[in-house]
CSV table of C-alpha atoms in Angstrom, one decimal:
chain,number,residue,atom,x,y,z
L,18,UNK,CA,100.2,86.3,100.2
L,19,UNK,CA,102.3,87.5,97.3
L,20,UNK,CA,105.5,89.3,98.3
L,21,UNK,CA,107.1,92.4,97.2
L,22,UNK,CA,110.8,92.5,98.0
L,23,UNK,CA,112.3,96.1,98.3
L,24,UNK,CA,116.1,96.7,98.5
L,25,UNK,CA,118.0,97.8,100.2
L,26,UNK,CA,116.1,98.4,103.5
L,27,UNK,CA,118.3,101.2,104.5
L,28,UNK,CA,121.0,103.4,102.9
L,29,UNK,CA,123.1,106.4,103.9
L,30,UNK,CA,124.6,108.4,100.9
L,31,UNK,CA,126.4,112.0,100.6
L,32,UNK,CA,125.0,114.7,99.6
L,33,UNK,CA,124.9,115.1,95.8
L,34,UNK,CA,125.3,111.4,95.1
L,35,UNK,CA,122.4,109.1,93.6
L,36,UNK,CA,121.0,106.1,95.0
L,37,UNK,CA,119.0,103.3,93.4
L,38,UNK,CA,116.0,101.3,95.2
L,39,UNK,CA,114.7,98.3,94.0
L,40,UNK,CA,111.3,97.0,94.2
L,41,UNK,CA,110.6,93.3,92.9
L,42,UNK,CA,107.5,91.2,92.8
L,43,UNK,CA,108.9,87.7,93.8
L,44,UNK,CA,105.9,85.2,93.0
L,45,UNK,CA,103.6,87.7,90.7
L,46,UNK,CA,103.8,89.6,87.7
L,47,UNK,CA,102.7,93.3,88.7
L,48,UNK,CA,100.5,95.1,86.3
L,49,UNK,CA,101.2,98.5,87.9
L,50,UNK,CA,103.6,99.5,90.8
L,51,UNK,CA,103.4,102.5,93.3
L,52,UNK,CA,106.1,104.5,94.8
L,53,UNK,CA,105.3,106.5,98.2
L,54,UNK,CA,107.1,108.4,100.5
L,55,UNK,CA,106.3,108.1,104.3
L,56,UNK,CA,106.5,111.1,106.3
L,57,UNK,CA,106.7,111.1,110.2
L,58,UNK,CA,103.7,110.5,112.0
L,59,UNK,CA,102.9,108.0,109.2
L,60,UNK,CA,101.7,110.0,106.5
L,61,UNK,CA,102.0,108.3,103.1
L,62,UNK,CA,102.3,110.3,99.9
L,63,UNK,CA,101.9,108.8,96.5
L,64,UNK,CA,105.0,109.8,94.3
L,65,UNK,CA,104.3,108.2,91.3
L,66,UNK,CA,102.3,105.5,89.6
L,67,UNK,CA,103.9,103.0,86.9
L,68,UNK,CA,103.2,100.7,84.5
L,69,UNK,CA,105.7,98.0,82.8
L,70,UNK,CA,107.3,99.5,79.7
L,71,UNK,CA,105.5,103.0,80.0
L,72,UNK,CA,106.5,106.3,81.6
L,73,UNK,CA,105.6,106.7,84.9
L,74,UNK,CA,103.0,109.1,86.0
L,75,UNK,CA,104.1,111.4,88.7
L,76,UNK,CA,102.0,113.4,91.2
L,77,UNK,CA,102.2,117.1,91.3
L,78,UNK,CA,105.0,118.4,93.0
L,79,UNK,CA,107.2,115.4,92.8
L,80,UNK,CA,110.0,116.0,90.3
L,81,UNK,CA,110.3,113.6,87.6
L,82,UNK,CA,114.1,114.5,86.9
L,83,UNK,CA,115.3,114.0,90.7
L,84,UNK,CA,113.1,110.6,91.3
L,85,UNK,CA,113.7,108.7,88.3
L,86,UNK,CA,111.4,105.6,87.9
L,87,UNK,CA,111.9,102.5,85.9
L,88,UNK,CA,109.5,100.0,85.3
L,89,UNK,CA,111.6,97.6,83.0
L,90,UNK,CA,109.6,94.5,83.7
L,91,UNK,CA,106.5,93.0,85.2
L,92,UNK,CA,108.5,92.0,88.3
L,93,UNK,CA,111.0,95.1,88.7
L,94,UNK,CA,110.7,98.8,89.1
L,95,UNK,CA,113.3,101.0,90.5
L,96,UNK,CA,113.4,104.5,92.0
L,97,UNK,CA,116.7,106.4,91.5
L,98,UNK,CA,117.0,109.6,93.8
L,99,UNK,CA,119.5,111.6,92.0
L,100,UNK,CA,121.7,114.2,93.3
L,101,UNK,CA,120.3,113.5,96.9
L,102,UNK,CA,119.9,116.0,99.4
L,103,UNK,CA,119.6,115.8,103.0
L,104,UNK,CA,115.8,117.1,102.6
L,105,UNK,CA,115.4,113.9,100.5
L,106,UNK,CA,115.9,111.7,103.6
L,107,UNK,CA,112.8,109.7,104.2
L,108,UNK,CA,111.2,106.2,104.0
L,109,UNK,CA,110.5,105.1,100.5
L,110,UNK,CA,107.7,102.4,99.9
L,111,UNK,CA,107.0,100.7,96.8
L,112,UNK,CA,103.9,98.5,95.9
L,113,UNK,CA,102.7,96.2,93.5
L,114,UNK,CA,99.3,95.5,92.0
L,115,UNK,CA,97.9,92.8,89.5
L,116,UNK,CA,94.9,93.9,87.6
L,117,UNK,CA,92.4,96.9,88.3
L,118,UNK,CA,91.5,99.1,91.1
L,119,UNK,CA,89.7,96.4,92.8
L,120,UNK,CA,92.5,94.4,93.6
L,121,UNK,CA,94.8,94.3,96.5
L,122,UNK,CA,98.2,95.9,96.7
L,123,UNK,CA,101.1,94.3,98.2
L,124,UNK,CA,103.7,96.2,99.8
L,125,UNK,CA,107.5,96.2,100.1
L,126,UNK,CA,109.4,96.7,103.6
L,127,UNK,CA,110.3,100.1,102.8
L,128,UNK,CA,113.7,101.7,102.5
L,129,UNK,CA,115.1,104.6,105.1
L,130,UNK,CA,117.2,106.8,103.2
L,131,UNK,CA,119.4,109.2,104.9
L,132,UNK,CA,121.3,111.8,103.2
L,133,UNK,CA,124.2,113.4,104.8
E,23,UNK,CA,91.7,114.7,92.2
E,24,UNK,CA,90.6,111.7,94.5
E,25,UNK,CA,91.6,112.2,98.1
E,26,UNK,CA,90.8,110.2,101.7
E,27,UNK,CA,90.6,112.0,104.8
E,28,UNK,CA,90.6,109.8,108.1
E,29,UNK,CA,90.3,110.4,111.8
E,30,UNK,CA,93.7,111.5,112.9
E,31,UNK,CA,94.8,109.9,116.1
E,32,UNK,CA,96.4,108.7,118.0
E,33,UNK,CA,93.8,106.5,119.4
E,34,UNK,CA,94.3,104.7,122.7
E,35,UNK,CA,92.1,102.0,124.0
E,36,UNK,CA,91.4,99.6,126.6
E,37,UNK,CA,91.5,96.1,125.7
E,38,UNK,CA,87.9,94.9,124.6
E,39,UNK,CA,86.8,98.7,123.8
E,40,UNK,CA,84.8,99.2,120.9
E,41,UNK,CA,86.9,101.1,118.0
E,42,UNK,CA,85.7,103.5,115.3
E,43,UNK,CA,88.1,105.0,112.9
E,44,UNK,CA,86.3,107.4,110.3
E,45,UNK,CA,87.3,107.7,107.0
E,46,UNK,CA,85.6,109.8,104.2
E,47,UNK,CA,86.6,110.3,100.4
E,48,UNK,CA,86.3,112.5,97.4
E,49,UNK,CA,86.3,110.8,93.8
E,50,UNK,CA,84.9,110.8,90.7
E,51,UNK,CA,82.9,107.8,90.0
E,52,UNK,CA,82.9,104.3,91.7
E,53,UNK,CA,86.1,104.1,93.5
E,54,UNK,CA,87.1,100.9,95.4
E,55,UNK,CA,87.8,101.3,99.1
E,56,UNK,CA,90.3,99.6,101.3
E,57,UNK,CA,91.8,99.6,104.8
E,58,UNK,CA,95.2,98.8,105.2
E,59,UNK,CA,97.1,98.0,108.2
E,60,UNK,CA,100.9,98.6,109.4
E,61,UNK,CA,102.0,96.7,112.6
E,62,UNK,CA,105.1,97.8,114.1
E,63,UNK,CA,108.3,97.2,112.2
E,64,UNK,CA,106.3,95.3,109.2
E,65,UNK,CA,105.2,96.4,105.8
E,66,UNK,CA,101.6,97.3,104.9
E,67,UNK,CA,99.1,94.8,104.4
E,68,UNK,CA,95.4,94.5,103.1
E,69,UNK,CA,92.9,94.5,106.2
E,70,UNK,CA,89.6,94.6,104.0
E,71,UNK,CA,88.0,96.1,101.1
E,72,UNK,CA,84.8,97.0,99.4
E,73,UNK,CA,84.4,97.6,95.4
E,74,UNK,CA,80.8,98.8,95.2
E,75,UNK,CA,78.4,100.5,97.3
E,76,UNK,CA,76.9,99.1,100.3
E,77,UNK,CA,79.5,96.2,100.1
E,78,UNK,CA,80.9,95.3,103.7
E,79,UNK,CA,84.4,94.2,104.0
E,80,UNK,CA,85.3,92.2,107.0
E,81,UNK,CA,88.5,90.3,108.2
E,82,UNK,CA,89.8,89.6,111.9
E,83,UNK,CA,86.9,91.2,113.5
E,84,UNK,CA,87.0,94.3,111.8
E,85,UNK,CA,84.2,95.9,109.3
E,86,UNK,CA,83.8,98.8,107.3
E,87,UNK,CA,80.6,99.4,105.0
E,88,UNK,CA,81.1,101.4,101.7
E,89,UNK,CA,78.6,104.1,102.1
E,90,UNK,CA,78.3,106.2,98.9
E,91,UNK,CA,75.4,108.6,100.4
E,92,UNK,CA,78.0,110.0,102.8
E,93,UNK,CA,81.1,108.8,100.8
E,94,UNK,CA,82.3,107.3,103.9
E,95,UNK,CA,84.3,103.7,104.6
E,96,UNK,CA,84.7,103.8,108.4
E,97,UNK,CA,86.4,101.1,110.4
E,98,UNK,CA,85.0,99.5,113.1
E,99,UNK,CA,85.6,96.4,115.6
E,100,UNK,CA,83.5,95.4,118.4
E,101,UNK,CA,86.3,94.6,121.0
E,102,UNK,CA,89.7,95.4,120.3
E,103,UNK,CA,92.8,93.3,121.5
E,104,UNK,CA,96.4,94.4,122.6
E,105,UNK,CA,97.6,92.8,119.1
E,106,UNK,CA,95.4,95.3,117.2
E,107,UNK,CA,97.7,97.9,118.0
E,108,UNK,CA,99.0,99.3,114.7
E,109,UNK,CA,98.9,102.2,112.1
E,110,UNK,CA,95.5,102.1,110.2
E,111,UNK,CA,95.4,103.4,106.8
E,112,UNK,CA,92.1,104.2,104.5
E,113,UNK,CA,92.6,104.0,100.8
E,114,UNK,CA,90.8,104.4,97.4
E,115,UNK,CA,91.5,103.5,94.1
E,116,UNK,CA,89.7,104.0,90.8
E,117,UNK,CA,87.4,106.7,90.1
E,118,UNK,CA,88.7,107.7,87.0
E,119,UNK,CA,92.0,106.6,88.1
E,120,UNK,CA,94.3,103.9,88.8
E,121,UNK,CA,96.1,105.6,91.5
E,122,UNK,CA,96.0,103.9,94.9
E,123,UNK,CA,95.9,106.9,97.5
E,124,UNK,CA,96.1,106.9,101.4
E,125,UNK,CA,94.7,108.7,104.0
E,126,UNK,CA,97.2,110.3,106.6
E,127,UNK,CA,97.0,106.8,109.0
E,128,UNK,CA,95.5,106.6,112.3
E,129,UNK,CA,97.7,105.3,114.9
E,130,UNK,CA,95.9,102.8,117.5
E,131,UNK,CA,97.4,101.6,120.7
E,132,UNK,CA,95.5,99.1,122.9
E,133,UNK,CA,96.4,98.8,126.5
E,134,UNK,CA,95.9,95.7,128.5
């Protein structure tokens, strides 16, 4: 299957700093990319949906100024957590899809963010 | 908005037992429905899907049928194995939105 590479796999940062997470589709061009936050007990919350070259669509309750998403090309999307705080500590997962709603989405391995 | 409700676990079964994980959805129009699986230490991967009413998705002995009349997409397997231990997520896309939204996940543990 297609490969989505997410980097870094884990990161520790100080409170108040910013962290960038990259999501790359290695062998396909992604029409749409999704960013999720996975909570304890596995719940997967959609944060935003992005299409190449356009602004991301954020879910209700997700601060767009805090979680900056850039989808600069068909193979790369980035999530920047700005002015991180301990409550932002979580597991962040990206996903990429080619085509429409009927098609399979491919997932990165996730990034464990710890803010100290 | 679109949403998915799935049976909360954890579910613990003995090998060769029958498995059902319930999933119902709320959406406008005609969404596509998916089951994704997350094995320990791995990323999510597609298990099966169905894109229209009455379609049955199947893979690795798992099956799910898209039931529009009951807005359901229950996952079943006749005889589970230890290697099926994982977290299973029901998901939908479409129905007026390109978003891919997930249920809360169900952790399955199969004991030998």
